[in-house]
Amino acid sequence: MWMSPDEFFAMGGYALYVWSSFGVCALILLIEPLAVRARCKSIVKRLKKEILADQLDKEGSK
Amino acid sequence: MSQKNTLSNKRFMNWFRLSSPMTFYPVAGKLIPFFWVLAFLFGVAGLWVSFFVAPIDAVQGQGYRIIFIHVPTSWMSMFIYLVMAGWAGLGLVFNTRLSSMMAQALAPIGAWMAFMSLWTGAFWGKPMWGAWWVWDARLTSELILLFLYLGFIALQASIDNPRRADKAGAVLVLVGVVNVPIIYFSVKWWNTLHQGASISMTKAPAMAQTMLWGMLLMALALWMYSIAVALMRVQAIILERESHADWVRQLGEVKS
């Protein structure tokens, strides 16, 4: 169907519209899970600090 | 007979146990990679059909290929809203924590789907209708759907007590459900610029079979993606809300 890569990227003259649609969607779909993963990691980091603080607190009061 | 009873009791118990954040957290962790693999496989197949199998459109040329992302994101924006409303309703009626967390986890994905639907619609409308945006019934009702998602997220964020935030959010989401049939039937009820439904349950599909397959595969990919991201976010919400519970502190990833 596509004779050359150039023809594929030109999308029959609709390149701007087709690639802006697919490109932005791909970007959103990529960023979303990365943001969630970063959020999970930061929560775990905070929890670790809290646990460490609790431990030190206990040891100090002994 | 008694044996049968204990068996059914056991199964019943298991379902109940899954509705507690403590037991659900590790289950979600096991399911996430599975849904990522499915999302990736369906996505590759869907994109391949969209760009290399589906034939050129007689009227719209290659520009019509936006349909393969526009229609699935629009479907998902409506479908996720209904699922979210279902979870929020369950949380409101049975007062289960996990259902409200699920509703909260789905909202941002639904909002992104609605945004992508509007965005791709604009980039399709410009070359075909000559306008990025028109105040047409379908476009306007989809925009309202985006605002409903954003309103739910903002409302939940503005209330400090999570249980009260769940209740207020659930009421907002359930009232907003009216909008979903309005979006779906808007092309029938009003005379609009937007074309009719792409797929009809009653009539034979007016489009090439391969186009239909492309849309279905892309929709399946987005479906699996949404489940994977929702499970990831529900894990984050569980960790946040239950951070003082003993079981969270005993978790492998927190302890080590």
mmCIF file of C-alpha atoms in Angstrom:
data_model
loop_
_atom_site.group_PDB
_atom_site.id
_atom_site.type_symbol
_atom_site.label_atom_id
_atom_site.label_comp_id
_atom_site.label_asym_id
_atom_site.label_seq_id
_atom_site.Cartn_x
_atom_site.Cartn_y
_atom_site.Cartn_z
ATOM 1 C CA MET A 1 0.000 0.000 0.000
ATOM 2 C CA TRP A 2 2.809 2.430 0.892
ATOM 3 C CA MET A 3 5.396 2.731 -1.869
ATOM 4 C CA SER A 4 8.077 4.378 0.294
ATOM 5 C CA PRO A 5 8.637 5.543 3.888
ATOM 6 C CA ASP A 6 8.304 9.151 2.684
ATOM 7 C CA GLU A 7 4.850 8.431 1.379
ATOM 8 C CA PHE A 8 3.914 6.843 4.682
ATOM 9 C CA PHE A 9 5.025 9.872 6.680
ATOM 10 C CA ALA A 10 3.298 12.258 4.263
ATOM 11 C CA MET A 11 -0.068 10.526 4.940
ATOM 12 C CA GLY A 12 -1.489 11.719 1.638
ATOM 13 C CA GLY A 13 -1.083 15.361 2.653
ATOM 14 C CA TYR A 14 -2.656 14.903 6.090
ATOM 15 C CA ALA A 15 0.651 14.427 7.923
ATOM 16 C CA LEU A 16 0.134 17.349 10.335
ATOM 17 C CA TYR A 17 -3.295 16.133 11.405
ATOM 18 C CA VAL A 18 -2.634 12.394 11.584
ATOM 19 C CA TRP A 19 0.734 12.646 13.369
ATOM 20 C CA SER A 20 -0.410 15.352 15.782
ATOM 21 C CA SER A 21 -3.325 13.143 16.811
ATOM 22 C CA PHE A 22 -1.335 9.949 17.230
ATOM 23 C CA GLY A 23 1.776 11.673 18.594
ATOM 24 C CA VAL A 24 0.044 13.570 21.387
ATOM 25 C CA CYS A 25 -1.962 10.488 22.367
ATOM 26 C CA ALA A 26 1.194 8.348 22.479
ATOM 27 C CA LEU A 27 2.858 10.983 24.667
ATOM 28 C CA ILE A 28 -0.085 11.103 27.092
ATOM 29 C CA LEU A 29 -0.315 7.311 27.279
ATOM 30 C CA LEU A 30 3.420 7.156 28.047
ATOM 31 C CA ILE A 31 3.592 9.943 30.633
ATOM 32 C CA GLU A 32 0.557 8.808 32.624
ATOM 33 C CA PRO A 33 1.940 5.439 33.883
ATOM 34 C CA LEU A 34 5.383 6.998 34.474
ATOM 35 C CA ALA A 35 3.787 9.666 36.672
ATOM 36 C CA VAL A 36 1.878 7.029 38.640
ATOM 37 C CA ARG A 37 5.052 5.008 39.121
ATOM 38 C CA ALA A 38 6.920 8.073 40.367
ATOM 39 C CA ARG A 39 4.085 8.751 42.808
ATOM 40 C CA CYS A 40 4.252 5.172 44.147
ATOM 41 C CA LYS A 41 8.014 5.405 44.564
ATOM 42 C CA SER A 42 7.843 8.688 46.462
ATOM 43 C CA ILE A 43 5.220 7.273 48.835
ATOM 44 C CA VAL A 44 7.360 4.196 49.540
ATOM 45 C CA LYS A 45 10.372 6.464 50.135
ATOM 46 C CA ARG A 46 8.409 8.570 52.611
ATOM 47 C CA LEU A 47 7.130 5.474 54.418
ATOM 48 C CA LYS A 48 10.676 4.113 54.745
ATOM 49 C CA LYS A 49 11.797 7.382 56.315
ATOM 50 C CA GLU A 50 8.879 7.309 58.748
ATOM 51 C CA ILE A 51 9.681 3.749 59.803
ATOM 52 C CA LEU A 52 13.335 4.656 60.281
ATOM 53 C CA ALA A 53 12.346 7.688 62.347
ATOM 54 C CA ASP A 54 10.108 5.515 64.518
ATOM 55 C CA GLN A 55 12.929 3.035 65.079
ATOM 56 C CA LEU A 56 15.386 5.741 66.053
ATOM 57 C CA ASP A 57 12.771 7.217 68.339
ATOM 58 C CA LYS A 58 12.327 3.900 70.124
ATOM 59 C CA GLU A 59 16.050 3.324 70.467
ATOM 60 C CA GLY A 60 16.560 6.832 71.792
ATOM 61 C CA SER A 61 13.909 6.506 74.469
ATOM 62 C CA LYS A 62 15.418 3.297 75.792
ATOM 63 C CA MET B 1 -24.159 -31.493 52.005
ATOM 64 C CA SER B 2 -22.164 -29.900 54.745
ATOM 65 C CA GLN B 3 -19.088 -30.153 52.596
ATOM 66 C CA LYS B 4 -20.803 -28.295 49.785
ATOM 67 C CA ASN B 5 -21.781 -25.581 52.178
ATOM 68 C CA THR B 6 -18.296 -24.990 53.442
ATOM 69 C CA LEU B 7 -17.041 -24.842 49.867
ATOM 70 C CA SER B 8 -19.505 -22.167 48.850
ATOM 71 C CA ASN B 9 -18.872 -20.337 52.076
ATOM 72 C CA LYS B 10 -15.195 -20.331 51.330
ATOM 73 C CA ARG B 11 -15.696 -18.865 47.908
ATOM 74 C CA PHE B 12 -17.992 -16.221 49.299
ATOM 75 C CA MET B 13 -15.428 -15.349 51.906
ATOM 76 C CA ASN B 14 -12.709 -14.975 49.294
ATOM 77 C CA TRP B 15 -14.662 -12.378 47.388
ATOM 78 C CA PHE B 16 -15.242 -10.416 50.525
ATOM 79 C CA ARG B 17 -11.614 -10.618 51.481
ATOM 80 C CA LEU B 18 -10.610 -9.201 48.108
ATOM 81 C CA SER B 19 -12.602 -6.072 48.852
ATOM 82 C CA SER B 20 -10.209 -5.140 51.641
ATOM 83 C CA PRO B 21 -7.261 -2.960 50.566
ATOM 84 C CA MET B 22 -4.836 -5.207 52.448
ATOM 85 C CA THR B 23 -5.624 -8.327 50.423
ATOM 86 C CA PHE B 24 -6.206 -6.464 47.179
ATOM 87 C CA TYR B 25 -2.846 -4.684 47.161
ATOM 88 C CA PRO B 26 -0.672 -7.750 46.371
ATOM 89 C CA VAL B 27 -3.276 -9.129 43.929
ATOM 90 C CA ALA B 28 -3.199 -5.851 41.988
ATOM 91 C CA GLY B 29 0.593 -6.030 41.903
ATOM 92 C CA LYS B 30 0.439 -9.478 40.301
ATOM 93 C CA LEU B 31 -2.171 -8.455 37.711
ATOM 94 C CA ILE B 32 -0.442 -5.262 36.502
ATOM 95 C CA PRO B 33 2.278 -6.888 34.298
ATOM 96 C CA PHE B 34 -0.302 -9.199 32.751
ATOM 97 C CA PHE B 35 -2.445 -6.253 31.610
ATOM 98 C CA TRP B 36 0.615 -4.365 30.338
ATOM 99 C CA VAL B 37 1.548 -7.293 28.103
ATOM 100 C CA LEU B 38 -2.006 -7.506 26.734
ATOM 101 C CA ALA B 39 -2.150 -3.730 26.172
ATOM 102 C CA PHE B 40 1.139 -3.842 24.278
ATOM 103 C CA LEU B 41 0.116 -6.798 22.089
ATOM 104 C CA PHE B 42 -3.280 -5.335 21.207
ATOM 105 C CA GLY B 43 -1.661 -1.937 20.633
ATOM 106 C CA VAL B 44 0.889 -3.282 18.162
ATOM 107 C CA ALA B 45 -1.776 -5.291 16.309
ATOM 108 C CA GLY B 46 -4.150 -2.321 16.291
ATOM 109 C CA LEU B 47 -1.563 0.132 14.954
ATOM 110 C CA TRP B 48 -0.468 -2.330 12.301
ATOM 111 C CA VAL B 49 -4.060 -2.742 11.073
ATOM 112 C CA SER B 50 -4.661 1.020 11.306
ATOM 113 C CA PHE B 51 -1.689 2.001 9.180
ATOM 114 C CA PHE B 52 -0.821 -0.983 7.011
ATOM 115 C CA VAL B 53 -3.949 -3.066 6.481
ATOM 116 C CA ALA B 54 -6.935 -0.709 6.428
ATOM 117 C CA PRO B 55 -7.434 0.690 2.913
ATOM 118 C CA ILE B 56 -7.472 4.393 2.009
ATOM 119 C CA ASP B 57 -10.861 6.096 2.404
ATOM 120 C CA ALA B 58 -12.601 7.112 -0.813
ATOM 121 C CA VAL B 59 -13.722 10.513 0.524
ATOM 122 C CA GLN B 60 -11.225 11.496 3.218
ATOM 123 C CA GLY B 61 -8.032 9.982 1.827
ATOM 124 C CA GLN B 62 -5.382 9.058 4.407
ATOM 125 C CA GLY B 63 -6.711 11.688 6.829
ATOM 126 C CA TYR B 64 -9.441 9.353 7.981
ATOM 127 C CA ARG B 65 -6.850 7.225 9.840
ATOM 128 C CA ILE B 66 -7.386 9.495 12.849
ATOM 129 C CA ILE B 67 -10.533 7.408 13.367
ATOM 130 C CA PHE B 68 -8.395 4.600 14.814
ATOM 131 C CA ILE B 69 -7.432 6.686 17.823
ATOM 132 C CA HIS B 70 -10.397 9.076 17.932
ATOM 133 C CA VAL B 71 -13.194 6.502 18.195
ATOM 134 C CA PRO B 72 -11.488 4.186 20.759
ATOM 135 C CA THR B 73 -10.584 7.113 23.061
ATOM 136 C CA SER B 74 -14.154 8.424 22.805
ATOM 137 C CA TRP B 75 -15.582 5.009 23.652
ATOM 138 C CA MET B 76 -13.232 4.654 26.587
ATOM 139 C CA SER B 77 -14.032 8.125 27.931
ATOM 140 C CA MET B 78 -17.708 7.143 28.162
ATOM 141 C CA PHE B 79 -17.128 3.571 29.288
ATOM 142 C CA ILE B 80 -14.667 4.524 32.043
ATOM 143 C CA TYR B 81 -17.161 7.084 33.313
ATOM 144 C CA LEU B 82 -19.825 4.372 33.670
ATOM 145 C CA VAL B 83 -17.399 2.003 35.432
ATOM 146 C CA MET B 84 -16.278 4.834 37.712
ATOM 147 C CA ALA B 85 -19.906 5.660 38.515
ATOM 148 C CA GLY B 86 -20.510 1.980 39.296
ATOM 149 C CA TRP B 87 -17.590 1.866 41.771
ATOM 150 C CA ALA B 88 -18.550 5.211 43.311
ATOM 151 C CA GLY B 89 -22.152 3.990 43.724
ATOM 152 C CA LEU B 90 -20.984 0.757 45.369
ATOM 153 C CA GLY B 91 -18.814 2.776 47.731
ATOM 154 C CA LEU B 92 -21.741 5.006 48.600
ATOM 155 C CA VAL B 93 -24.184 2.145 49.221
ATOM 156 C CA PHE B 94 -21.958 -0.437 50.932
ATOM 157 C CA ASN B 95 -19.467 1.979 52.413
ATOM 158 C CA THR B 96 -16.553 -0.121 51.116
ATOM 159 C CA ARG B 97 -13.254 1.714 51.048
ATOM 160 C CA LEU B 98 -11.788 -0.098 48.076
ATOM 161 C CA SER B 99 -14.672 0.747 45.696
ATOM 162 C CA SER B 100 -14.242 4.445 46.329
ATOM 163 C CA MET B 101 -10.509 4.103 45.795
ATOM 164 C CA MET B 102 -11.183 2.409 42.444
ATOM 165 C CA ALA B 103 -13.427 5.296 41.382
ATOM 166 C CA GLN B 104 -10.709 7.742 42.374
ATOM 167 C CA ALA B 105 -8.076 5.748 40.484
ATOM 168 C CA LEU B 106 -10.124 5.729 37.273
ATOM 169 C CA ALA B 107 -10.953 9.444 37.132
ATOM 170 C CA PRO B 108 -7.629 10.752 35.739
ATOM 171 C CA ILE B 109 -7.545 8.051 33.039
ATOM 172 C CA GLY B 110 -11.081 8.928 31.991
ATOM 173 C CA ALA B 111 -10.187 12.599 31.921
ATOM 174 C CA TRP B 112 -7.205 11.893 29.658
ATOM 175 C CA MET B 113 -9.385 9.763 27.376
ATOM 176 C CA ALA B 114 -11.924 12.588 27.073
ATOM 177 C CA PHE B 115 -9.098 15.036 26.393
ATOM 178 C CA MET B 116 -7.597 12.769 23.699
ATOM 179 C CA SER B 117 -11.010 12.330 22.134
ATOM 180 C CA LEU B 118 -11.449 16.112 21.884
ATOM 181 C CA TRP B 119 -7.857 16.667 20.748
ATOM 182 C CA THR B 120 -7.938 14.085 17.951
ATOM 183 C CA GLY B 121 -11.427 15.296 17.044
ATOM 184 C CA ALA B 122 -10.071 18.822 16.593
ATOM 185 C CA PHE B 123 -7.261 17.549 14.381
ATOM 186 C CA TRP B 124 -9.782 15.612 12.356
ATOM 187 C CA GLY B 125 -12.337 18.417 12.186
ATOM 188 C CA LYS B 126 -9.857 20.991 10.883
ATOM 189 C CA PRO B 127 -9.079 19.311 7.546
ATOM 190 C CA MET B 128 -12.552 17.813 7.037
ATOM 191 C CA TRP B 129 -14.926 20.536 8.308
ATOM 192 C CA GLY B 130 -12.553 23.467 8.194
ATOM 193 C CA ALA B 131 -12.856 24.209 11.920
ATOM 194 C CA TRP B 132 -10.941 23.051 15.002
ATOM 195 C CA TRP B 133 -14.049 23.369 17.113
ATOM 196 C CA VAL B 134 -17.776 23.881 16.631
ATOM 197 C CA TRP B 135 -20.434 24.125 19.332
ATOM 198 C CA ASP B 136 -22.105 20.993 18.101
ATOM 199 C CA ALA B 137 -24.173 18.749 20.403
ATOM 200 C CA ARG B 138 -21.694 15.876 20.453
ATOM 201 C CA LEU B 139 -18.578 17.975 20.892
ATOM 202 C CA THR B 140 -20.195 20.051 23.620
ATOM 203 C CA SER B 141 -21.449 17.021 25.563
ATOM 204 C CA GLU B 142 -18.001 15.403 25.340
ATOM 205 C CA LEU B 143 -16.472 18.628 26.683
ATOM 206 C CA ILE B 144 -18.960 18.484 29.569
ATOM 207 C CA LEU B 145 -17.772 14.912 30.234
ATOM 208 C CA LEU B 146 -14.188 16.189 30.527
ATOM 209 C CA PHE B 147 -15.374 18.863 32.978
ATOM 210 C CA LEU B 148 -17.253 16.223 35.001
ATOM 211 C CA TYR B 149 -14.040 14.220 35.362
ATOM 212 C CA LEU B 150 -12.073 17.339 36.319
ATOM 213 C CA GLY B 151 -14.826 18.419 38.714
ATOM 214 C CA PHE B 152 -14.718 15.025 40.442
ATOM 215 C CA ILE B 153 -10.928 15.160 40.791
ATOM 216 C CA ALA B 154 -11.023 18.742 42.100
ATOM 217 C CA LEU B 155 -13.860 18.017 44.541
ATOM 218 C CA GLN B 156 -12.049 14.997 45.996
ATOM 219 C CA ALA B 157 -8.831 16.953 46.304
ATOM 220 C CA SER B 158 -10.549 19.835 48.093
ATOM 221 C CA ILE B 159 -12.012 17.749 50.953
ATOM 222 C CA ASP B 160 -9.498 16.715 53.606
ATOM 223 C CA ASN B 161 -11.395 13.794 55.084
ATOM 224 C CA PRO B 162 -11.051 10.975 52.501
ATOM 225 C CA ARG B 163 -14.294 9.258 53.468
ATOM 226 C CA ARG B 164 -16.279 12.464 53.094
ATOM 227 C CA ALA B 165 -14.465 13.212 49.839
ATOM 228 C CA ASP B 166 -15.539 9.774 48.545
ATOM 229 C CA LYS B 167 -19.180 10.458 49.358
ATOM 230 C CA ALA B 168 -19.265 13.932 47.833
ATOM 231 C CA GLY B 169 -17.441 12.695 44.727
ATOM 232 C CA ALA B 170 -19.807 9.747 44.339
ATOM 233 C CA VAL B 171 -22.848 12.032 44.345
ATOM 234 C CA LEU B 172 -21.291 14.263 41.685
ATOM 235 C CA VAL B 173 -20.346 11.285 39.495
ATOM 236 C CA LEU B 174 -23.770 9.667 39.784
ATOM 237 C CA VAL B 175 -25.583 12.876 38.827
ATOM 238 C CA GLY B 176 -23.248 13.260 35.850
ATOM 239 C CA VAL B 177 -24.168 9.822 34.463
ATOM 240 C CA VAL B 178 -27.067 11.483 32.598
ATOM 241 C CA ASN B 179 -24.489 13.011 30.293
ATOM 242 C CA VAL B 180 -23.268 9.673 28.882
ATOM 243 C CA PRO B 181 -26.455 8.734 26.961
ATOM 244 C CA ILE B 182 -26.667 12.363 25.847
ATOM 245 C CA ILE B 183 -23.214 12.063 24.233
ATOM 246 C CA TYR B 184 -24.003 8.710 22.702
ATOM 247 C CA PHE B 185 -27.348 9.645 21.182
ATOM 248 C CA SER B 186 -26.527 13.291 20.426
ATOM 249 C CA VAL B 187 -25.874 12.504 16.774
ATOM 250 C CA LYS B 188 -29.367 11.015 16.494
ATOM 251 C CA TRP B 189 -31.318 13.486 18.590
ATOM 252 C CA TRP B 190 -29.930 16.669 17.096
ATOM 253 C CA ASN B 191 -28.930 17.673 13.642
ATOM 254 C CA THR B 192 -25.193 17.842 14.024
ATOM 255 C CA LEU B 193 -22.082 18.322 11.986
ATOM 256 C CA HIS B 194 -20.536 15.261 13.639
ATOM 257 C CA GLN B 195 -21.116 12.083 11.665
ATOM 258 C CA GLY B 196 -23.357 9.307 12.985
ATOM 259 C CA ALA B 197 -22.271 6.323 15.050
ATOM 260 C CA SER B 198 -19.378 4.470 13.437
ATOM 261 C CA ILE B 199 -20.667 1.106 14.524
ATOM 262 C CA SER B 200 -24.303 0.161 14.717
ATOM 263 C CA MET B 201 -25.597 -2.886 16.547
ATOM 264 C CA THR B 202 -28.622 -3.265 14.288
ATOM 265 C CA LYS B 203 -27.331 -2.487 10.809
ATOM 266 C CA ALA B 204 -24.557 -4.131 8.882
ATOM 267 C CA PRO B 205 -21.357 -2.107 9.261
ATOM 268 C CA ALA B 206 -21.056 0.493 6.552
ATOM 269 C CA MET B 207 -17.275 0.398 6.627
ATOM 270 C CA ALA B 208 -14.647 -2.065 5.511
ATOM 271 C CA GLN B 209 -14.167 -5.021 7.845
ATOM 272 C CA THR B 210 -10.505 -4.172 8.315
ATOM 273 C CA MET B 211 -11.352 -0.672 9.556
ATOM 274 C CA LEU B 212 -13.688 -2.189 12.100
ATOM 275 C CA TRP B 213 -10.945 -4.561 13.253
ATOM 276 C CA GLY B 214 -8.488 -1.716 13.600
ATOM 277 C CA MET B 215 -10.873 0.213 15.830
ATOM 278 C CA LEU B 216 -11.725 -2.819 17.945
ATOM 279 C CA LEU B 217 -8.074 -3.757 18.465
ATOM 280 C CA MET B 218 -7.167 -0.202 19.445
ATOM 281 C CA ALA B 219 -10.134 -0.098 21.831
ATOM 282 C CA LEU B 220 -9.007 -3.387 23.416
ATOM 283 C CA ALA B 221 -5.474 -2.023 23.806
ATOM 284 C CA LEU B 222 -6.777 1.104 25.538
ATOM 285 C CA TRP B 223 -9.012 -1.054 27.689
ATOM 286 C CA MET B 224 -6.099 -3.180 28.937
ATOM 287 C CA TYR B 225 -4.008 -0.013 29.369
ATOM 288 C CA SER B 226 -6.731 1.580 31.485
ATOM 289 C CA ILE B 227 -6.968 -1.468 33.746
ATOM 290 C CA ALA B 228 -3.184 -1.564 34.181
ATOM 291 C CA VAL B 229 -2.907 2.140 35.032
ATOM 292 C CA ALA B 230 -5.976 2.010 37.289
ATOM 293 C CA LEU B 231 -4.428 -0.875 39.266
ATOM 294 C CA MET B 232 -1.144 1.018 39.550
ATOM 295 C CA ARG B 233 -2.903 4.126 40.798
ATOM 296 C CA VAL B 234 -5.127 2.215 43.209
ATOM 297 C CA GLN B 235 -1.953 0.792 44.752
ATOM 298 C CA ALA B 236 -0.627 4.319 45.246
ATOM 299 C CA ILE B 237 -3.930 5.430 46.790
ATOM 300 C CA ILE B 238 -3.971 2.414 49.126
ATOM 301 C CA LEU B 239 -0.410 3.161 50.293
ATOM 302 C CA GLU B 240 -1.318 6.793 50.902
ATOM 303 C CA ARG B 241 -4.542 6.203 52.745
ATOM 304 C CA GLU B 242 -3.435 3.191 54.774
ATOM 305 C CA SER B 243 0.079 4.419 55.484
ATOM 306 C CA HIS B 244 -0.488 4.076 59.229
ATOM 307 C CA ALA B 245 -1.720 0.495 59.030
ATOM 308 C CA ASP B 246 0.604 -2.212 60.270
ATOM 309 C CA TRP B 247 0.369 -4.310 57.117
ATOM 310 C CA VAL B 248 1.699 -1.445 54.963
ATOM 311 C CA ARG B 249 4.765 -1.209 57.199
ATOM 312 C CA GLN B 250 5.281 -4.969 56.868
ATOM 313 C CA LEU B 251 5.273 -4.838 53.023
ATOM 314 C CA GLY B 252 8.435 -6.064 51.346
ATOM 315 C CA GLU B 253 9.028 -2.924 49.285
ATOM 316 C CA VAL B 254 8.539 -0.637 52.289
ATOM 317 C CA LYS B 255 10.561 -2.616 54.814
ATOM 318 C CA SER B 256 13.694 -3.372 52.834
#
